[in-house]
JSON list of C-alpha atoms in Angstrom, two decimals:
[
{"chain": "A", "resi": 1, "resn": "UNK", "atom": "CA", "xyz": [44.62, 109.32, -11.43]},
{"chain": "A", "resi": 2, "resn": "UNK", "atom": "CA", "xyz": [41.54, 109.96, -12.85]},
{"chain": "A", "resi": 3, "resn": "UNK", "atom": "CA", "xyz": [41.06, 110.56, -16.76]},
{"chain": "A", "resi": 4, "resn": "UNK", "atom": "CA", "xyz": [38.13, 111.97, -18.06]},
{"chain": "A", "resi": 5, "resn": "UNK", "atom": "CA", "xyz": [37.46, 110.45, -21.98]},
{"chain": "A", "resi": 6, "resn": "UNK", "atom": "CA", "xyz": [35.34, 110.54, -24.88]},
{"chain": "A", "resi": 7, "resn": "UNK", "atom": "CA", "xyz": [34.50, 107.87, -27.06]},
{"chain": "A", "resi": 8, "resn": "UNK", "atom": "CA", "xyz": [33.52, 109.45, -30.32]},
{"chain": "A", "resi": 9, "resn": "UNK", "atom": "CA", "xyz": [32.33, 106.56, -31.93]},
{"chain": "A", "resi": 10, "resn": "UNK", "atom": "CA", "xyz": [29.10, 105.01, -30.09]},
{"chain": "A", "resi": 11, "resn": "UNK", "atom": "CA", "xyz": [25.95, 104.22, -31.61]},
{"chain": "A", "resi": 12, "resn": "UNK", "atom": "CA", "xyz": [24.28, 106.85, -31.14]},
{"chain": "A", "resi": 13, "resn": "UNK", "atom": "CA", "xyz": [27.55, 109.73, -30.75]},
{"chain": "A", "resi": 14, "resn": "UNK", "atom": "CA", "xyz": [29.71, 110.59, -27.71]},
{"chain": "A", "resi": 15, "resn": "UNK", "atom": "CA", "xyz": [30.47, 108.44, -24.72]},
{"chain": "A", "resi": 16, "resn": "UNK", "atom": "CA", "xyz": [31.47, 110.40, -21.95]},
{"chain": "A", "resi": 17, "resn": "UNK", "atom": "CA", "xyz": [33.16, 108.22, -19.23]},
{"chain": "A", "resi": 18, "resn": "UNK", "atom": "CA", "xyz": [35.85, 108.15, -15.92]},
{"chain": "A", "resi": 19, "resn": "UNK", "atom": "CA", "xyz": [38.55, 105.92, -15.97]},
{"chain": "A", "resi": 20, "resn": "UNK", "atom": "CA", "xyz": [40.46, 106.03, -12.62]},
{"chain": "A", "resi": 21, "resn": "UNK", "atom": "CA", "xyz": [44.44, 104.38, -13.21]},
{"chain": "A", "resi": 22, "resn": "UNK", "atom": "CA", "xyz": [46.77, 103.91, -10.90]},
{"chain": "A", "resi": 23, "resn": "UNK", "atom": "CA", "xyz": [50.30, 104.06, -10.35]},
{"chain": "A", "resi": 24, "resn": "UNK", "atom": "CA", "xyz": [50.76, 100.64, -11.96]},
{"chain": "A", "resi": 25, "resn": "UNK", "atom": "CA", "xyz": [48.79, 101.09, -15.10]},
{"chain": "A", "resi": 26, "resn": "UNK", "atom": "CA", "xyz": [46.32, 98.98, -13.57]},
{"chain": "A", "resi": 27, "resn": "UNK", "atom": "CA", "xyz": [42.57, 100.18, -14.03]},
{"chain": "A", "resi": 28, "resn": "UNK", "atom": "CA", "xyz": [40.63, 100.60, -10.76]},
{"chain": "A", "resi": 29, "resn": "UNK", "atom": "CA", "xyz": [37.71, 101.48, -12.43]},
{"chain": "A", "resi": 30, "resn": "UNK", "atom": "CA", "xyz": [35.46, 102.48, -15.37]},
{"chain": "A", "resi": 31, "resn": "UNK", "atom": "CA", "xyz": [32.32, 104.92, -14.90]},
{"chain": "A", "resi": 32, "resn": "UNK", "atom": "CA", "xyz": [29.93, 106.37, -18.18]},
{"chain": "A", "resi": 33, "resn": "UNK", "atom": "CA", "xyz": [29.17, 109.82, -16.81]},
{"chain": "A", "resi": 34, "resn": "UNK", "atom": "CA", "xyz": [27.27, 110.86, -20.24]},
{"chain": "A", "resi": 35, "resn": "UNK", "atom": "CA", "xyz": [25.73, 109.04, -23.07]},
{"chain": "A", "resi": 36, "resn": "UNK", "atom": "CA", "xyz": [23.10, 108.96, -25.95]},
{"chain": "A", "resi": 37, "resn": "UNK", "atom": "CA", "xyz": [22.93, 104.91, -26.08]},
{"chain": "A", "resi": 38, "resn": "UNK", "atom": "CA", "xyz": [19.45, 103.27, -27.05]},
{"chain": "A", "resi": 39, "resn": "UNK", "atom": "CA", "xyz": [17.63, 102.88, -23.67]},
{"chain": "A", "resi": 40, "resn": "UNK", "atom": "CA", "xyz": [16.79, 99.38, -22.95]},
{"chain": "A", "resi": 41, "resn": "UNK", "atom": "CA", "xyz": [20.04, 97.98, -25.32]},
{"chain": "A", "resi": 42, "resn": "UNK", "atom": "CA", "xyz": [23.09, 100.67, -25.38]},
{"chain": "A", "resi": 43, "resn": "UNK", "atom": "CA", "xyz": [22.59, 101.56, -21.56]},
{"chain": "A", "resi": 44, "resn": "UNK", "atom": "CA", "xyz": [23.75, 99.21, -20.74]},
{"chain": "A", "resi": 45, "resn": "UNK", "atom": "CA", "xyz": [27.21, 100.59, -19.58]},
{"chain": "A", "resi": 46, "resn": "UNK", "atom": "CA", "xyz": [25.70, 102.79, -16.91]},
{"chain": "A", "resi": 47, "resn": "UNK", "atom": "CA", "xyz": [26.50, 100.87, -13.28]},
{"chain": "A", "resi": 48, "resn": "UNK", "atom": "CA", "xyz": [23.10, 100.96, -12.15]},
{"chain": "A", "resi": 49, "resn": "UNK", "atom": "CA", "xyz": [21.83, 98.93, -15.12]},
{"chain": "A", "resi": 50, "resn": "UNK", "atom": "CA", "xyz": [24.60, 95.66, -15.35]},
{"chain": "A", "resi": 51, "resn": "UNK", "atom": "CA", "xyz": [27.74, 95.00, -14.35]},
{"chain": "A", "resi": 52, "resn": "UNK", "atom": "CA", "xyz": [29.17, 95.03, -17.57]},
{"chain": "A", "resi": 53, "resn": "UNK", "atom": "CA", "xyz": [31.06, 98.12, -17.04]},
{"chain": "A", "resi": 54, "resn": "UNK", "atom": "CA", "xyz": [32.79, 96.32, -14.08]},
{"chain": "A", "resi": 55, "resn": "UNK", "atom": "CA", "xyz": [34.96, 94.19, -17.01]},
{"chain": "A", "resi": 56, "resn": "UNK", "atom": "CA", "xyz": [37.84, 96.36, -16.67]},
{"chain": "A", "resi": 57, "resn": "UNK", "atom": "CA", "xyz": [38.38, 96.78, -13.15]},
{"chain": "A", "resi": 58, "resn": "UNK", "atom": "CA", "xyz": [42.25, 95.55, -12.45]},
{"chain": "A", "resi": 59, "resn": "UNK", "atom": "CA", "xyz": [42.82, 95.33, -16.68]},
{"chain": "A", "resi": 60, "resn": "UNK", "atom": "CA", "xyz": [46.04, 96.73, -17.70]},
{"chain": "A", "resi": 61, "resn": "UNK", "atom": "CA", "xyz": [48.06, 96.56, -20.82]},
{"chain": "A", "resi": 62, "resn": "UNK", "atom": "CA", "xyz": [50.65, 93.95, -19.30]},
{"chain": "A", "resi": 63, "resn": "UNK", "atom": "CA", "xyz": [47.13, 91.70, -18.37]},
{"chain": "A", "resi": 64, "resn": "UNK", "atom": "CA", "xyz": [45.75, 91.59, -21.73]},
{"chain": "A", "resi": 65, "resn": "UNK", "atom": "CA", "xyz": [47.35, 92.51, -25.56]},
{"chain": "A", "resi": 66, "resn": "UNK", "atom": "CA", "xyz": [46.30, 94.97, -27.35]},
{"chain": "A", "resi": 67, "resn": "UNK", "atom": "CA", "xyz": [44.74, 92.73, -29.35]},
{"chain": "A", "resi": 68, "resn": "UNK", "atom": "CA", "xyz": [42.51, 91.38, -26.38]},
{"chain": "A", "resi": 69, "resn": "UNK", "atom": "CA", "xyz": [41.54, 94.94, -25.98]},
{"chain": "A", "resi": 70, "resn": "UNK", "atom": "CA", "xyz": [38.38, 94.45, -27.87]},
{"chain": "A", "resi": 71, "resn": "UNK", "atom": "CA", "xyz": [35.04, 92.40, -27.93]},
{"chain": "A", "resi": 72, "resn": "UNK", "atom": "CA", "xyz": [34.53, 88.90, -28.28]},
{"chain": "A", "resi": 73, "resn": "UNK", "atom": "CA", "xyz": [33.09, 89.28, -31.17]},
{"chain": "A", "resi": 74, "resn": "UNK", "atom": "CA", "xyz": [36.14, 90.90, -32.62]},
{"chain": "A", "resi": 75, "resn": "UNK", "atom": "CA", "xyz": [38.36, 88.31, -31.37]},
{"chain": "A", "resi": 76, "resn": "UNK", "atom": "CA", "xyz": [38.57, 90.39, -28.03]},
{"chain": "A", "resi": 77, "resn": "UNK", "atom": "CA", "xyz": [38.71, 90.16, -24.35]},
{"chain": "A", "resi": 78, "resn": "UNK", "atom": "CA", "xyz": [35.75, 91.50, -23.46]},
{"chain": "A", "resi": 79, "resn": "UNK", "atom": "CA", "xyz": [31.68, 91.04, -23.05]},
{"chain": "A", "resi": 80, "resn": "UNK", "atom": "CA", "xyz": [29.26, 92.60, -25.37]},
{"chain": "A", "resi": 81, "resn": "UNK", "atom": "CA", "xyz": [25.47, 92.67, -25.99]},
{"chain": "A", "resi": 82, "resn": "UNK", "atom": "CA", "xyz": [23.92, 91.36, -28.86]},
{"chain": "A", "resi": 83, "resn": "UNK", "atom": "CA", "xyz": [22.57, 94.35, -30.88]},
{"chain": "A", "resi": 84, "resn": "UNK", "atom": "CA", "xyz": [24.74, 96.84, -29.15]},
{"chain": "A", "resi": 85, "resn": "UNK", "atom": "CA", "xyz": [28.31, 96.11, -30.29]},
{"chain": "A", "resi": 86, "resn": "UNK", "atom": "CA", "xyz": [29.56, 99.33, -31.35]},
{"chain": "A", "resi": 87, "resn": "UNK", "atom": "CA", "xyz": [28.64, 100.53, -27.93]},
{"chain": "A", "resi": 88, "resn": "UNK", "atom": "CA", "xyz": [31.07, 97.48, -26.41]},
{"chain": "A", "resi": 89, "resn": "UNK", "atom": "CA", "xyz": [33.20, 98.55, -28.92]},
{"chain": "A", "resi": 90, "resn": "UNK", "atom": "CA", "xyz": [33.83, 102.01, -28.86]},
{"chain": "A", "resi": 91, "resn": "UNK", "atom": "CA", "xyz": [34.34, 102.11, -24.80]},
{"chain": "A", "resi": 92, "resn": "UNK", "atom": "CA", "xyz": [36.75, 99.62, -24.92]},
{"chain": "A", "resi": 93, "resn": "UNK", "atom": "CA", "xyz": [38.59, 101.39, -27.69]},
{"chain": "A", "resi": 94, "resn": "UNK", "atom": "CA", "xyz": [37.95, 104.76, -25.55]},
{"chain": "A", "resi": 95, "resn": "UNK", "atom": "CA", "xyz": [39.39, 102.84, -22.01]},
{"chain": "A", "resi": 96, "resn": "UNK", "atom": "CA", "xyz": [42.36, 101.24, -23.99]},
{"chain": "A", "resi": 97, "resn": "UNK", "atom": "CA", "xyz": [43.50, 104.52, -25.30]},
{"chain": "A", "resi": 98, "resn": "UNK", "atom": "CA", "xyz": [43.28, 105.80, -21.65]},
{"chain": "A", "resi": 99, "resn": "UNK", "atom": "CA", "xyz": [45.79, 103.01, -20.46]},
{"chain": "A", "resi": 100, "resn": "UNK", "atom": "CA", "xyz": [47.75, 104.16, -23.07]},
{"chain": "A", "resi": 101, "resn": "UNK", "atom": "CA", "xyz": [48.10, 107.97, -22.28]},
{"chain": "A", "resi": 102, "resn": "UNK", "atom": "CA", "xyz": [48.72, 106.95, -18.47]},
{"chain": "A", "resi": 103, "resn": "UNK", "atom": "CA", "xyz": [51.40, 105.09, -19.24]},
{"chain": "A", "resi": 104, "resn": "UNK", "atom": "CA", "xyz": [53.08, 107.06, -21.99]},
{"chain": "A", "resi": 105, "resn": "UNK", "atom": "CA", "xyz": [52.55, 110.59, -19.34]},
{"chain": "A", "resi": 106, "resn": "UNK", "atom": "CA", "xyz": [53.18, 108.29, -16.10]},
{"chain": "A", "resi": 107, "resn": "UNK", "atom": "CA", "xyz": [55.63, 110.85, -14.29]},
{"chain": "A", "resi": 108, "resn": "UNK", "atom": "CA", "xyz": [53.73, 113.90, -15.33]},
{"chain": "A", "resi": 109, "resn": "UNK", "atom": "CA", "xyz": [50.45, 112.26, -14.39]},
{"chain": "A", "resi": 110, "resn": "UNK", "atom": "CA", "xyz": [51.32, 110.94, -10.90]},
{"chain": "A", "resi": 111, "resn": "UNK", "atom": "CA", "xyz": [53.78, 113.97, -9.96]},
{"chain": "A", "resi": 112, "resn": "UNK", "atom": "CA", "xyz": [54.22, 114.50, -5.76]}
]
């Protein structure tokens, strides 16, 4: 399945992104379709400008606590860049919450 979210809370407002789940609550894959980051430090996310977005590929909530859903910095799981944190932060918060509402809506999600 794939869930379209919104992180409210990036630096510089809304992170639109795809997060494509499957059957097994595993992530297969994070993508920013829309964002209003600081070019050169917030974008960061997008695919064609690091890898950093590729973090969560194969994450699930039986991988990794929810307290290892957040950034190193925080005591977290995953990567950020220095002087763009709340970015890190707010799409990890916004990809968590996605696990979370594919697991909790698994049978109505993945109906045949």
């Amino acid at each position: 399945v794939i869930i379209e979210a919104i992180a409210p809370d990036g630096y510089s407002g809304e992170i639109k992104t795809l997060v494509g789940i499957d059957q097994e609550d595993k992530i297969l894959g994070v993508r920013v379709i829309a964002h209003k980051e600081t070019p050169g430090l917030g974008d960061y996310i997008e695919i064609d400008k690091s890898q950093w977005i590729k973090n969560f590929d194969f994450k699930s909530l039986d991988k990794l606590a929810e307290k290892q859903w957040a950034v190193k910095k925080d005591g977290g799981d995953f990567d950020y860049v220095s002087g763009a944190t709340i970015t890190s932060r707010a799409v990890v918060k916004s990809t968590y919450k996605c696990l979370l509402y594919s697991k909790e809506n698994k049978k109505r999600l993945f109906a045949l």
